[in-house]
């Protein structure tokens, strides 16, 4: 995969069309940006191009306008916030293609930035329409993709456009691919995967792919109960996906001794903050819901993690949004932070849990792409990455 570094020496005076992920959370009532992390994360790649005298043209989607112009999803406030962060004027084009985008791109000077309006205001974006790709490509001399979170989608701004221009990854995609490929290609051993979260069905492909590579797969969260039930263990009222029992059986067969399931459970009768919580060994009694791994399981999992050279973690080990069911997730986050292994964390809620604990700087890599990281870990080729190869 090429990176923006491969364009070094060729960027001065050139228009760099850059796909970023500025899909920031907005306040439902005021429309204000509630968290600008995604904008700040894009700064290194943007600055790299600007410092080399490029003219940077940014494109992104925001929200789900579904091919229609919806003012509440305008990127204008994002362009303003980017200007504050860069300490520079950021120009704005009210459309991402068409005459206004063209003339704004042509008017850019060296070291200047233009933000285009939401790519998803056109249906052609998500349809990967060749004409839309061609029009976007006409705005730039080079294409740089730094939006990992949409790299699993073949859209005009993530895949189509790359067919027309010399294309490369920005630093965010470079780091994602660097770390996530350590988990999928020629991984270090002992290699331990920790899997949790809500559903087996969301993660079958990841479970299957990683089972072929890891030395141990530690399974917690709600998904553990589908596996336990398949093994004939009493799981009470825990979340079980009946439709996934068969696949759980196949995975148990494929994984054999590698798969480590919880040996005790923190349970309650209702999923409520003030519900009475109790630990049970081995099984979840009738009338109770398994909501976190118990202390014996935590010890078991910690021992496996301590000896590992590489740990990949996806999915909280319990209903961590409620404090009394957060201990398992917290203990595993700390075990990763304290380990000398290369540690890779993926998944929206898992990353959130790590950040809430302030441990993100002690993890080798916290992936920002929810669906994209899962597809990568599942061994799939992401169209937005393939387009840069
Ligand atoms: P990620 O976004 O990290 O991939 P998922 O979306 O798969 O994770 O799952 C996260 C959700 O799983 C959390 O909201 C958490 O409350 C829930 N969860 C974890 N363990 C349990 C459990 N035992 N019972 C019910 N829900 C659980
Ligand atoms: Mg999730």
mmCIF file of C-alpha atoms and ligand atoms in Angstrom:
data_model
loop_
_atom_site.group_PDB
_atom_site.id
_atom_site.type_symbol
_atom_site.label_atom_id
_atom_site.label_comp_id
_atom_site.label_asym_id
_atom_site.label_seq_id
_atom_site.Cartn_x
_atom_site.Cartn_y
_atom_site.Cartn_z
ATOM 1 C CA UNK A 1 0.000 0.000 0.000
ATOM 2 C CA UNK A 2 1.306 3.434 -0.945
ATOM 3 C CA UNK A 3 1.301 6.181 1.673
ATOM 4 C CA UNK A 4 1.377 9.954 1.344
ATOM 5 C CA UNK A 5 5.131 9.741 1.950
ATOM 6 C CA UNK A 6 5.437 8.194 -1.515
ATOM 7 C CA UNK A 7 4.288 11.542 -2.954
ATOM 8 C CA UNK A 8 7.095 13.425 -1.240
ATOM 9 C CA UNK A 9 8.841 15.901 -3.495
ATOM 10 C CA UNK A 10 5.823 15.989 -5.826
ATOM 11 C CA UNK A 11 3.251 17.789 -3.668
ATOM 12 C CA UNK A 12 4.238 21.457 -3.983
ATOM 13 C CA UNK A 13 1.621 23.431 -5.871
ATOM 14 C CA UNK A 14 -0.450 20.282 -6.428
ATOM 15 C CA UNK A 15 -4.064 19.691 -5.469
ATOM 16 C CA UNK A 16 -4.374 16.842 -3.000
ATOM 17 C CA UNK A 17 -7.898 15.477 -2.807
ATOM 18 C CA UNK A 18 -8.138 13.918 0.636
ATOM 19 C CA UNK A 19 -10.916 11.681 1.993
ATOM 20 C CA UNK A 20 -11.148 12.209 5.737
ATOM 21 C CA UNK A 21 -13.579 10.926 8.346
ATOM 22 C CA UNK A 22 -15.222 14.049 9.732
ATOM 23 C CA UNK A 23 -18.383 12.159 10.686
ATOM 24 C CA UNK A 24 -18.381 13.825 14.109
ATOM 25 C CA UNK A 25 -21.125 13.512 16.728
ATOM 26 C CA UNK A 26 -23.531 16.474 16.756
ATOM 27 C CA UNK A 27 -25.796 17.766 19.488
ATOM 28 C CA UNK A 28 -29.346 16.777 18.458
ATOM 29 C CA UNK A 29 -30.815 20.107 19.476
ATOM 30 C CA UNK A 30 -28.189 22.730 18.685
ATOM 31 C CA UNK A 31 -26.286 20.893 15.929
ATOM 32 C CA UNK A 32 -23.011 21.771 17.690
ATOM 33 C CA UNK A 33 -20.042 19.396 17.405
ATOM 34 C CA UNK A 34 -19.953 17.481 20.684
ATOM 35 C CA UNK A 35 -16.588 15.775 20.097
ATOM 36 C CA UNK A 36 -13.952 16.943 17.608
ATOM 37 C CA UNK A 37 -11.586 13.985 18.061
ATOM 38 C CA UNK A 38 -12.020 12.837 14.461
ATOM 39 C CA UNK A 39 -11.060 16.273 13.164
ATOM 40 C CA UNK A 40 -7.997 16.410 15.423
ATOM 41 C CA UNK A 41 -6.941 12.923 14.370
ATOM 42 C CA UNK A 42 -6.865 13.965 10.719
ATOM 43 C CA UNK A 43 -4.523 16.911 11.368
ATOM 44 C CA UNK A 44 -1.156 15.104 10.917
ATOM 45 C CA UNK A 45 -1.930 14.023 7.343
ATOM 46 C CA UNK A 46 -3.445 17.405 6.448
ATOM 47 C CA UNK A 47 -0.445 19.257 7.904
ATOM 48 C CA UNK A 48 1.998 16.947 6.147
ATOM 49 C CA UNK A 49 0.516 17.926 2.781
ATOM 50 C CA UNK A 50 0.254 21.634 3.664
ATOM 51 C CA UNK A 51 3.847 21.821 4.884
ATOM 52 C CA UNK A 52 4.940 20.520 1.477
ATOM 53 C CA UNK A 53 3.077 23.297 -0.306
ATOM 54 C CA UNK A 54 0.090 21.243 -1.428
ATOM 55 C CA UNK A 55 -3.406 22.643 -1.943
ATOM 56 C CA UNK A 56 -5.580 20.421 0.191
ATOM 57 C CA UNK A 57 -9.158 19.607 -0.808
ATOM 58 C CA UNK A 58 -11.031 17.677 1.878
ATOM 59 C CA UNK A 59 -14.070 15.485 1.425
ATOM 60 C CA UNK A 60 -16.072 13.567 4.003
ATOM 61 C CA UNK A 61 -19.523 12.326 4.773
ATOM 62 C CA UNK A 62 -21.507 13.372 7.849
ATOM 63 C CA UNK A 63 -24.509 11.472 9.162
ATOM 64 C CA UNK A 64 -26.919 9.640 6.881
ATOM 65 C CA UNK A 65 -28.532 12.169 4.533
ATOM 66 C CA UNK A 66 -29.160 9.288 2.080
ATOM 67 C CA UNK A 67 -28.402 11.119 -1.147
ATOM 68 C CA UNK A 68 -30.337 14.270 -0.285
ATOM 69 C CA UNK A 69 -29.247 17.757 0.737
ATOM 70 C CA UNK A 70 -30.045 17.969 4.450
ATOM 71 C CA UNK A 71 -28.761 21.202 5.999
ATOM 72 C CA UNK A 72 -28.469 19.589 9.457
ATOM 73 C CA UNK A 73 -25.689 17.416 7.998
ATOM 74 C CA UNK A 74 -23.727 20.260 6.437
ATOM 75 C CA UNK A 75 -19.965 20.112 6.933
ATOM 76 C CA UNK A 76 -19.760 23.898 7.230
ATOM 77 C CA UNK A 77 -19.447 23.898 11.058
ATOM 78 C CA UNK A 78 -16.810 21.186 10.717
ATOM 79 C CA UNK A 79 -14.819 23.361 8.295
ATOM 80 C CA UNK A 80 -14.985 26.192 10.838
ATOM 81 C CA UNK A 81 -13.764 23.937 13.651
ATOM 82 C CA UNK A 82 -10.951 22.628 11.436
ATOM 83 C CA UNK A 83 -9.901 26.236 10.753
ATOM 84 C CA UNK A 84 -9.644 26.873 14.500
ATOM 85 C CA UNK A 85 -7.579 23.718 15.013
ATOM 86 C CA UNK A 86 -5.254 24.460 12.099
ATOM 87 C CA UNK A 87 -5.030 28.144 12.943
ATOM 88 C CA UNK A 88 -5.708 28.862 9.275
ATOM 89 C CA UNK A 89 -8.528 29.901 7.011
ATOM 90 C CA UNK A 90 -10.463 26.900 5.689
ATOM 91 C CA UNK A 91 -12.487 27.625 2.576
ATOM 92 C CA UNK A 92 -15.804 25.907 2.010
ATOM 93 C CA UNK A 93 -17.569 24.768 -1.164
ATOM 94 C CA UNK A 94 -21.352 24.285 -0.854
ATOM 95 C CA UNK A 95 -21.234 21.161 -3.022
ATOM 96 C CA UNK A 96 -18.625 18.421 -3.443
ATOM 97 C CA UNK A 97 -18.964 18.249 -7.243
ATOM 98 C CA UNK A 98 -20.184 20.633 -9.940
ATOM 99 C CA UNK A 99 -19.116 24.145 -10.967
ATOM 100 C CA UNK A 100 -18.853 25.621 -7.449
ATOM 101 C CA UNK A 101 -16.549 22.851 -6.265
ATOM 102 C CA UNK A 102 -14.502 23.183 -9.454
ATOM 103 C CA UNK A 103 -14.001 26.924 -9.193
ATOM 104 C CA UNK A 104 -13.235 26.768 -5.442
ATOM 105 C CA UNK A 105 -10.608 24.074 -6.098
ATOM 106 C CA UNK A 106 -9.075 26.073 -8.928
ATOM 107 C CA UNK A 107 -8.914 29.215 -6.783
ATOM 108 C CA UNK A 108 -6.872 27.513 -4.029
ATOM 109 C CA UNK A 109 -3.347 28.738 -3.389
ATOM 110 C CA UNK A 110 -0.373 26.698 -2.213
ATOM 111 C CA UNK A 111 -0.730 25.650 1.426
ATOM 112 C CA UNK A 112 -4.458 26.448 1.469
ATOM 113 C CA UNK A 113 -7.360 24.209 2.493
ATOM 114 C CA UNK A 114 -10.787 23.734 0.970
ATOM 115 C CA UNK A 115 -13.519 21.643 2.589
ATOM 116 C CA UNK A 116 -16.181 20.244 0.269
ATOM 117 C CA UNK A 117 -19.793 19.784 1.338
ATOM 118 C CA UNK A 118 -21.035 16.346 2.492
ATOM 119 C CA UNK A 119 -20.368 13.689 -0.164
ATOM 120 C CA UNK A 120 -23.531 11.835 0.885
ATOM 121 C CA UNK A 121 -25.704 14.733 -0.297
ATOM 122 C CA UNK A 122 -25.375 12.871 -3.639
ATOM 123 C CA UNK A 123 -26.789 9.371 -4.093
ATOM 124 C CA UNK A 124 -23.811 8.659 -6.364
ATOM 125 C CA UNK A 125 -21.496 8.574 -3.353
ATOM 126 C CA UNK A 126 -22.825 5.391 -1.784
ATOM 127 C CA UNK A 127 -23.626 3.916 -5.222
ATOM 128 C CA UNK A 128 -19.969 4.360 -6.192
ATOM 129 C CA UNK A 129 -21.277 6.062 -9.319
ATOM 130 C CA UNK A 130 -18.505 6.293 -11.948
ATOM 131 C CA UNK A 131 -19.595 9.767 -13.018
ATOM 132 C CA UNK A 132 -19.452 11.060 -9.446
ATOM 133 C CA UNK A 133 -16.009 9.458 -8.997
ATOM 134 C CA UNK A 134 -14.823 11.100 -12.205
ATOM 135 C CA UNK A 135 -16.093 14.521 -11.097
ATOM 136 C CA UNK A 136 -14.445 14.210 -7.689
ATOM 137 C CA UNK A 137 -11.184 13.077 -9.264
ATOM 138 C CA UNK A 138 -11.253 16.077 -11.615
ATOM 139 C CA UNK A 139 -10.751 18.323 -8.562
ATOM 140 C CA UNK A 140 -7.300 16.972 -7.642
ATOM 141 C CA UNK A 141 -3.899 15.837 -8.885
ATOM 142 C CA UNK A 142 -3.406 13.264 -6.122
ATOM 143 C CA UNK A 143 -5.802 11.268 -3.968
ATOM 144 C CA UNK A 144 -5.132 10.485 -0.315
ATOM 145 C CA UNK A 145 -7.511 8.370 1.769
ATOM 146 C CA UNK A 146 -7.296 8.763 5.540
ATOM 147 C CA UNK A 147 -10.817 7.633 6.453
ATOM 148 C CA UNK A 148 -10.389 4.122 7.841
ATOM 149 C CA UNK A 149 -13.938 3.989 9.237
ATOM 150 C CA UNK A 150 -15.418 3.956 5.707
ATOM 151 C CA UNK A 151 -12.681 1.901 4.026
ATOM 152 C CA UNK A 152 -14.943 -1.175 4.060
ATOM 153 C CA UNK A 153 -17.402 0.608 1.789
ATOM 154 C CA UNK A 154 -16.825 0.951 -1.961
ATOM 155 C CA UNK A 155 -18.098 4.505 -2.348
ATOM 156 C CA UNK A 156 -17.222 7.167 -4.914
ATOM 157 C CA UNK A 157 -15.014 9.076 -2.444
ATOM 158 C CA UNK A 158 -13.341 5.961 -0.965
ATOM 159 C CA UNK A 159 -12.835 3.605 -3.912
ATOM 160 C CA UNK A 160 -14.141 5.003 -7.214
ATOM 161 C CA UNK A 161 -12.034 8.156 -7.170
ATOM 162 C CA UNK A 162 -8.818 6.161 -6.678
ATOM 163 C CA UNK A 163 -9.144 4.685 -10.161
ATOM 164 C CA UNK A 164 -8.471 8.095 -11.685
ATOM 165 C CA UNK A 165 -5.607 9.547 -9.637
ATOM 166 C CA UNK A 166 -2.284 8.500 -8.136
ATOM 167 C CA UNK A 167 -3.551 7.274 -4.750
ATOM 168 C CA UNK A 168 -2.132 6.682 -1.291
ATOM 169 C CA UNK A 169 -3.084 6.237 2.349
ATOM 170 C CA UNK A 170 -2.789 8.934 5.000
ATOM 171 C CA UNK A 171 -1.199 8.311 8.387
ATOM 172 C CA UNK A 172 -4.369 7.081 10.117
ATOM 173 C CA UNK A 173 -5.020 4.362 7.565
ATOM 174 C CA UNK A 174 -1.330 3.519 7.531
ATOM 175 C CA UNK A 175 -1.365 2.914 11.301
ATOM 176 C CA UNK A 176 -4.624 0.950 11.215
ATOM 177 C CA UNK A 177 -3.362 -1.334 8.468
ATOM 178 C CA UNK A 178 0.025 -1.692 10.128
ATOM 179 C CA UNK A 179 -1.454 -2.896 13.441
ATOM 180 C CA UNK A 180 -4.474 -4.805 12.194
ATOM 181 C CA UNK A 181 -2.299 -6.778 9.788
ATOM 182 C CA UNK A 182 -0.124 -7.836 12.698
ATOM 183 C CA UNK A 183 -3.256 -9.556 14.005
ATOM 184 C CA UNK A 184 -4.067 -11.286 10.733
ATOM 185 C CA UNK A 185 -0.782 -11.907 8.892
ATOM 186 C CA UNK A 186 2.157 -13.775 10.398
ATOM 187 C CA UNK A 187 1.233 -12.819 14.007
ATOM 188 C CA UNK A 188 3.622 -13.063 16.971
ATOM 189 C CA UNK A 189 3.026 -15.935 19.422
ATOM 190 C CA UNK A 190 1.714 -16.613 21.986
ATOM 191 C CA UNK A 191 -1.235 -14.864 20.397
ATOM 192 C CA UNK A 192 -4.374 -14.360 22.510
ATOM 193 C CA UNK A 193 -7.712 -13.029 21.256
ATOM 194 C CA UNK A 194 -10.278 -11.690 23.723
ATOM 195 C CA UNK A 195 -13.777 -11.632 22.276
ATOM 196 C CA UNK A 196 -16.904 -10.253 23.884
ATOM 197 C CA UNK A 197 -19.806 -7.947 23.176
ATOM 198 C CA UNK A 198 -23.386 -8.509 22.329
ATOM 199 C CA UNK A 199 -23.690 -10.962 19.489
ATOM 200 C CA UNK A 200 -21.958 -13.956 17.999
ATOM 201 C CA UNK A 201 -23.715 -13.219 14.706
ATOM 202 C CA UNK A 202 -21.950 -9.818 14.382
ATOM 203 C CA UNK A 203 -18.567 -11.461 14.652
ATOM 204 C CA UNK A 204 -18.701 -14.942 13.150
ATOM 205 C CA UNK A 205 -16.199 -14.067 10.453
ATOM 206 C CA UNK A 206 -13.745 -12.573 12.983
ATOM 207 C CA UNK A 207 -14.099 -15.556 15.310
ATOM 208 C CA UNK A 208 -13.542 -17.984 12.470
ATOM 209 C CA UNK A 209 -10.578 -16.139 10.969
ATOM 210 C CA UNK A 210 -8.800 -15.522 14.269
ATOM 211 C CA UNK A 211 -9.399 -19.064 15.535
ATOM 212 C CA UNK A 212 -7.125 -20.233 12.746
ATOM 213 C CA UNK A 213 -4.311 -17.985 13.994
ATOM 214 C CA UNK A 214 -4.467 -17.613 17.774
ATOM 215 C CA UNK A 215 -3.156 -19.846 20.555
ATOM 216 C CA UNK A 216 -6.093 -18.993 22.811
ATOM 217 C CA UNK A 217 -9.441 -17.296 22.347
ATOM 218 C CA UNK A 218 -10.990 -15.959 25.555
ATOM 219 C CA UNK A 219 -14.729 -15.454 25.151
ATOM 220 C CA UNK A 220 -16.838 -13.270 27.455
ATOM 221 C CA UNK A 221 -19.723 -10.822 27.153
ATOM 222 C CA UNK A 222 -23.197 -11.820 26.086
ATOM 223 C CA UNK A 223 -21.799 -13.917 23.227
ATOM 224 C CA UNK A 224 -20.327 -16.374 25.720
ATOM 225 C CA UNK A 225 -23.839 -17.543 26.648
ATOM 226 C CA UNK A 226 -24.580 -18.773 23.136
ATOM 227 C CA UNK A 227 -21.409 -20.888 23.335
ATOM 228 C CA UNK A 228 -22.202 -22.099 26.867
ATOM 229 C CA UNK A 229 -25.770 -23.010 25.969
ATOM 230 C CA UNK A 230 -24.498 -24.935 22.941
ATOM 231 C CA UNK A 231 -22.288 -26.894 25.361
ATOM 232 C CA UNK A 232 -25.297 -27.733 27.476
ATOM 233 C CA UNK A 233 -24.493 -25.337 30.327
ATOM 234 C CA UNK A 234 -27.447 -23.741 32.165
ATOM 235 C CA UNK A 235 -27.469 -20.001 31.249
ATOM 236 C CA UNK A 236 -30.703 -18.819 32.925
ATOM 237 C CA UNK A 237 -32.142 -15.724 31.229
ATOM 238 C CA UNK A 238 -28.823 -14.620 29.713
ATOM 239 C CA UNK A 239 -28.832 -13.294 26.154
ATOM 240 C CA UNK A 240 -28.637 -16.285 23.817
ATOM 241 C CA UNK A 241 -28.870 -16.148 20.041
ATOM 242 C CA UNK A 242 -30.802 -19.255 19.163
ATOM 243 C CA UNK A 243 -30.006 -18.734 15.473
ATOM 244 C CA UNK A 244 -26.286 -18.841 16.181
ATOM 245 C CA UNK A 245 -26.172 -22.007 18.291
ATOM 246 C CA UNK A 246 -25.198 -24.102 15.305
ATOM 247 C CA UNK A 247 -22.398 -21.808 14.246
ATOM 248 C CA UNK A 248 -21.220 -21.667 17.867
ATOM 249 C CA UNK A 249 -21.022 -25.458 17.755
ATOM 250 C CA UNK A 250 -18.908 -25.315 14.602
ATOM 251 C CA UNK A 251 -16.589 -22.738 16.141
ATOM 252 C CA UNK A 252 -16.224 -24.826 19.311
ATOM 253 C CA UNK A 253 -15.276 -27.760 17.143
ATOM 254 C CA UNK A 254 -12.831 -25.687 15.077
ATOM 255 C CA UNK A 255 -11.272 -24.075 18.158
ATOM 256 C CA UNK A 256 -11.117 -27.081 20.462
ATOM 257 C CA UNK A 257 -9.070 -26.301 23.562
ATOM 258 C CA UNK A 258 -8.173 -22.828 22.273
ATOM 259 C CA UNK A 259 -11.610 -21.503 23.220
ATOM 260 C CA UNK A 260 -11.801 -20.476 26.876
ATOM 261 C CA UNK A 261 -15.298 -19.746 28.194
ATOM 262 C CA UNK A 262 -16.291 -18.055 31.483
ATOM 263 C CA UNK A 263 -16.228 -20.252 34.584
ATOM 264 C CA UNK A 264 -18.217 -17.841 36.766
ATOM 265 C CA UNK A 265 -20.708 -15.055 36.235
ATOM 266 C CA UNK A 266 -21.896 -11.818 37.787
ATOM 267 C CA UNK A 267 -25.665 -11.967 37.479
ATOM 268 C CA UNK A 268 -28.809 -9.993 38.229
ATOM 269 C CA UNK A 269 -32.525 -10.593 37.798
ATOM 270 C CA UNK A 270 -32.974 -7.361 35.811
ATOM 271 C CA UNK A 271 -30.596 -5.189 33.795
ATOM 272 C CA UNK A 272 -30.778 -2.201 36.128
ATOM 273 C CA UNK A 273 -28.227 -0.065 37.924
ATOM 274 C CA UNK A 274 -29.681 -0.858 41.354
ATOM 275 C CA UNK A 275 -30.466 -4.518 40.713
ATOM 276 C CA UNK A 276 -29.096 -6.984 43.249
ATOM 277 C CA UNK A 277 -25.930 -8.505 41.697
ATOM 278 C CA UNK A 278 -24.575 -11.933 42.652
ATOM 279 C CA UNK A 279 -21.720 -14.146 41.477
ATOM 280 C CA UNK A 280 -22.341 -17.785 40.557
ATOM 281 C CA UNK A 281 -19.822 -20.451 39.646
ATOM 282 C CA UNK A 282 -20.130 -22.489 36.458
ATOM 283 C CA UNK A 283 -23.795 -21.838 35.644
ATOM 284 C CA UNK A 284 -26.354 -19.054 35.627
ATOM 285 C CA UNK A 285 -29.383 -20.174 37.659
ATOM 286 C CA UNK A 286 -32.914 -19.923 36.285
ATOM 287 C CA UNK A 287 -34.339 -16.412 36.636
ATOM 288 C CA UNK A 288 -30.903 -14.764 36.525
ATOM 289 C CA UNK A 289 -29.088 -12.987 33.677
ATOM 290 C CA UNK A 290 -25.323 -13.298 33.221
ATOM 291 C CA UNK A 291 -24.096 -9.712 32.884
ATOM 292 C CA UNK A 292 -20.349 -9.896 33.515
ATOM 293 C CA UNK A 293 -17.587 -12.448 33.835
ATOM 294 C CA UNK A 294 -16.888 -13.327 37.474
ATOM 295 C CA UNK A 295 -13.613 -12.982 39.439
ATOM 296 C CA UNK A 296 -12.393 -16.524 38.718
ATOM 297 C CA UNK A 297 -12.826 -15.950 34.993
ATOM 298 C CA UNK A 298 -10.965 -12.649 35.260
ATOM 299 C CA UNK A 299 -8.026 -14.461 36.900
ATOM 300 C CA UNK A 300 -8.072 -17.166 34.248
ATOM 301 C CA UNK A 301 -8.142 -14.613 31.414
ATOM 302 C CA UNK A 302 -5.419 -12.483 33.059
ATOM 303 C CA UNK A 303 -3.072 -15.471 33.268
ATOM 304 C CA UNK A 304 -3.471 -16.114 29.531
ATOM 305 C CA UNK A 305 -2.917 -12.438 28.709
ATOM 306 C CA UNK A 306 0.183 -12.162 30.905
ATOM 307 C CA UNK A 307 2.087 -14.748 28.859
ATOM 308 C CA UNK A 308 1.096 -13.369 25.464
ATOM 309 C CA UNK A 309 3.238 -11.603 22.864
ATOM 310 C CA UNK A 310 0.191 -10.315 20.991
ATOM 311 C CA UNK A 311 -3.320 -9.619 22.280
ATOM 312 C CA UNK A 312 -6.303 -8.574 20.181
ATOM 313 C CA UNK A 313 -9.438 -7.533 22.022
ATOM 314 C CA UNK A 314 -12.895 -6.909 20.599
ATOM 315 C CA UNK A 315 -16.085 -6.615 22.596
ATOM 316 C CA UNK A 316 -16.747 -5.727 26.256
ATOM 317 C CA UNK A 317 -16.816 -8.684 28.661
ATOM 318 C CA UNK A 318 -19.948 -7.499 30.396
ATOM 319 C CA UNK A 319 -22.725 -4.958 30.461
ATOM 320 C CA UNK A 320 -20.123 -2.310 31.294
ATOM 321 C CA UNK A 321 -22.495 0.646 30.904
ATOM 322 C CA UNK A 322 -23.774 -0.296 34.375
ATOM 323 C CA UNK A 323 -21.021 -0.014 36.939
ATOM 324 C CA UNK A 324 -21.693 -3.196 38.829
ATOM 325 C CA UNK A 325 -21.233 -5.187 35.618
ATOM 326 C CA UNK A 326 -18.108 -3.304 34.447
ATOM 327 C CA UNK A 327 -15.453 -5.051 36.541
ATOM 328 C CA UNK A 328 -14.600 -7.759 33.986
ATOM 329 C CA UNK A 329 -14.157 -5.278 31.143
ATOM 330 C CA UNK A 330 -12.109 -2.976 33.369
ATOM 331 C CA UNK A 331 -9.839 -5.791 34.599
ATOM 332 C CA UNK A 332 -9.145 -6.955 31.044
ATOM 333 C CA UNK A 333 -8.457 -3.382 29.874
ATOM 334 C CA UNK A 334 -5.936 -3.031 32.726
ATOM 335 C CA UNK A 335 -4.388 -6.427 31.963
ATOM 336 C CA UNK A 336 -3.798 -5.295 28.384
ATOM 337 C CA UNK A 337 -2.395 -1.947 29.512
ATOM 338 C CA UNK A 338 -0.002 -3.664 31.945
ATOM 339 C CA UNK A 339 1.154 -6.377 29.585
ATOM 340 C CA UNK A 340 4.364 -6.193 27.575
ATOM 341 C CA UNK A 341 2.542 -7.604 24.561
ATOM 342 C CA UNK A 342 1.550 -5.766 21.429
ATOM 343 C CA UNK A 343 -2.058 -4.905 22.224
ATOM 344 C CA UNK A 344 -4.738 -4.109 19.669
ATOM 345 C CA UNK A 345 -8.258 -3.046 20.611
ATOM 346 C CA UNK A 346 -11.114 -2.835 18.116
ATOM 347 C CA UNK A 347 -14.850 -2.152 18.277
ATOM 348 C CA UNK A 348 -16.850 0.952 19.099
ATOM 349 C CA UNK A 349 -17.917 0.053 22.638
ATOM 350 C CA UNK A 350 -14.607 -1.599 23.489
ATOM 351 C CA UNK A 351 -12.657 1.511 22.473
ATOM 352 C CA UNK A 352 -15.123 3.592 24.500
ATOM 353 C CA UNK A 353 -14.495 1.435 27.584
ATOM 354 C CA UNK A 354 -10.719 1.801 27.207
ATOM 355 C CA UNK A 355 -11.035 5.563 26.829
ATOM 356 C CA UNK A 356 -13.355 5.910 29.813
ATOM 357 C CA UNK A 357 -10.632 4.256 31.863
ATOM 358 C CA UNK A 358 -8.020 6.598 30.397
ATOM 359 C CA UNK A 359 -5.949 3.617 29.219
ATOM 360 C CA UNK A 360 -5.836 4.382 25.479
ATOM 361 C CA UNK A 361 -2.208 5.573 25.594
ATOM 362 C CA UNK A 362 -1.107 2.314 27.187
ATOM 363 C CA UNK A 363 -2.578 0.170 24.410
ATOM 364 C CA UNK A 364 -0.424 -0.256 21.281
ATOM 365 C CA UNK A 365 -3.336 0.500 18.975
ATOM 366 C CA UNK A 366 -6.970 1.427 19.539
ATOM 367 C CA UNK A 367 -8.709 1.046 16.200
ATOM 368 C CA UNK A 368 -11.213 3.765 15.301
ATOM 369 C CA UNK A 369 -13.051 1.902 12.561
ATOM 370 C CA UNK A 370 -15.910 -0.180 14.006
ATOM 371 C CA UNK A 371 -17.199 -2.095 10.985
ATOM 372 C CA UNK A 372 -13.973 -1.619 9.029
ATOM 373 C CA UNK A 373 -11.811 -3.139 11.799
ATOM 374 C CA UNK A 374 -14.165 -6.113 12.124
ATOM 375 C CA UNK A 375 -14.028 -6.779 8.386
ATOM 376 C CA UNK A 376 -10.245 -6.467 8.419
ATOM 377 C CA UNK A 377 -9.942 -8.862 11.377
ATOM 378 C CA UNK A 378 -12.358 -11.162 9.574
ATOM 379 C CA UNK A 379 -9.779 -11.440 6.805
ATOM 380 C CA UNK A 380 -11.716 -9.453 4.246
ATOM 381 C CA UNK A 381 -10.115 -7.115 1.731
ATOM 382 C CA UNK A 382 -11.428 -3.588 2.300
ATOM 383 C CA UNK A 383 -12.304 -1.879 -1.001
ATOM 384 C CA UNK A 384 -10.977 1.498 0.175
ATOM 385 C CA UNK A 385 -7.609 -0.094 1.000
ATOM 386 C CA UNK A 386 -7.484 -2.325 -2.068
ATOM 387 C CA UNK A 387 -7.904 0.825 -4.170
ATOM 388 C CA UNK A 388 -4.598 2.150 -2.790
ATOM 389 C CA UNK A 389 -2.652 -0.992 -3.680
HETATM 390 P P1 LIG B 1 -17.997 -3.469 20.128
HETATM 391 O O1 LIG B 1 -18.766 -2.234 19.710
HETATM 392 O O2 LIG B 1 -16.830 -3.144 20.976
HETATM 393 O O3 LIG B 1 -17.653 -4.347 18.940
HETATM 394 P P2 LIG B 1 -20.432 -4.911 20.667
HETATM 395 O O4 LIG B 1 -21.195 -3.883 19.912
HETATM 396 O O5 LIG B 1 -20.309 -6.271 20.095
HETATM 397 O O6 LIG B 1 -18.961 -4.351 21.042
HETATM 398 O O7 LIG B 1 -21.090 -5.134 22.104
HETATM 399 C C1 LIG B 1 -21.130 -4.137 23.056
HETATM 400 C C2 LIG B 1 -22.327 -4.328 23.938
HETATM 401 O O8 LIG B 1 -22.395 -5.620 24.490
HETATM 402 C C3 LIG B 1 -22.265 -3.396 25.119
HETATM 403 O O9 LIG B 1 -23.245 -2.399 24.947
HETATM 404 C C4 LIG B 1 -22.538 -4.285 26.317
HETATM 405 O O10 LIG B 1 -23.473 -3.746 27.213
HETATM 406 C C5 LIG B 1 -23.078 -5.534 25.703
HETATM 407 N N1 LIG B 1 -22.850 -6.694 26.568
HETATM 408 C C6 LIG B 1 -21.677 -7.209 26.971
HETATM 409 N N2 LIG B 1 -21.849 -8.253 27.783
HETATM 410 C C7 LIG B 1 -23.189 -8.408 27.925
HETATM 411 C C8 LIG B 1 -24.006 -9.330 28.661
HETATM 412 N N3 LIG B 1 -23.470 -10.288 29.398
HETATM 413 N N4 LIG B 1 -25.344 -9.190 28.537
HETATM 414 C C9 LIG B 1 -25.878 -8.223 27.784
HETATM 415 N N5 LIG B 1 -25.166 -7.331 27.077
HETATM 416 C C10 LIG B 1 -23.821 -7.416 27.155
HETATM 417 MG MG1 LIG B 2 -20.811 -1.978 19.059
#
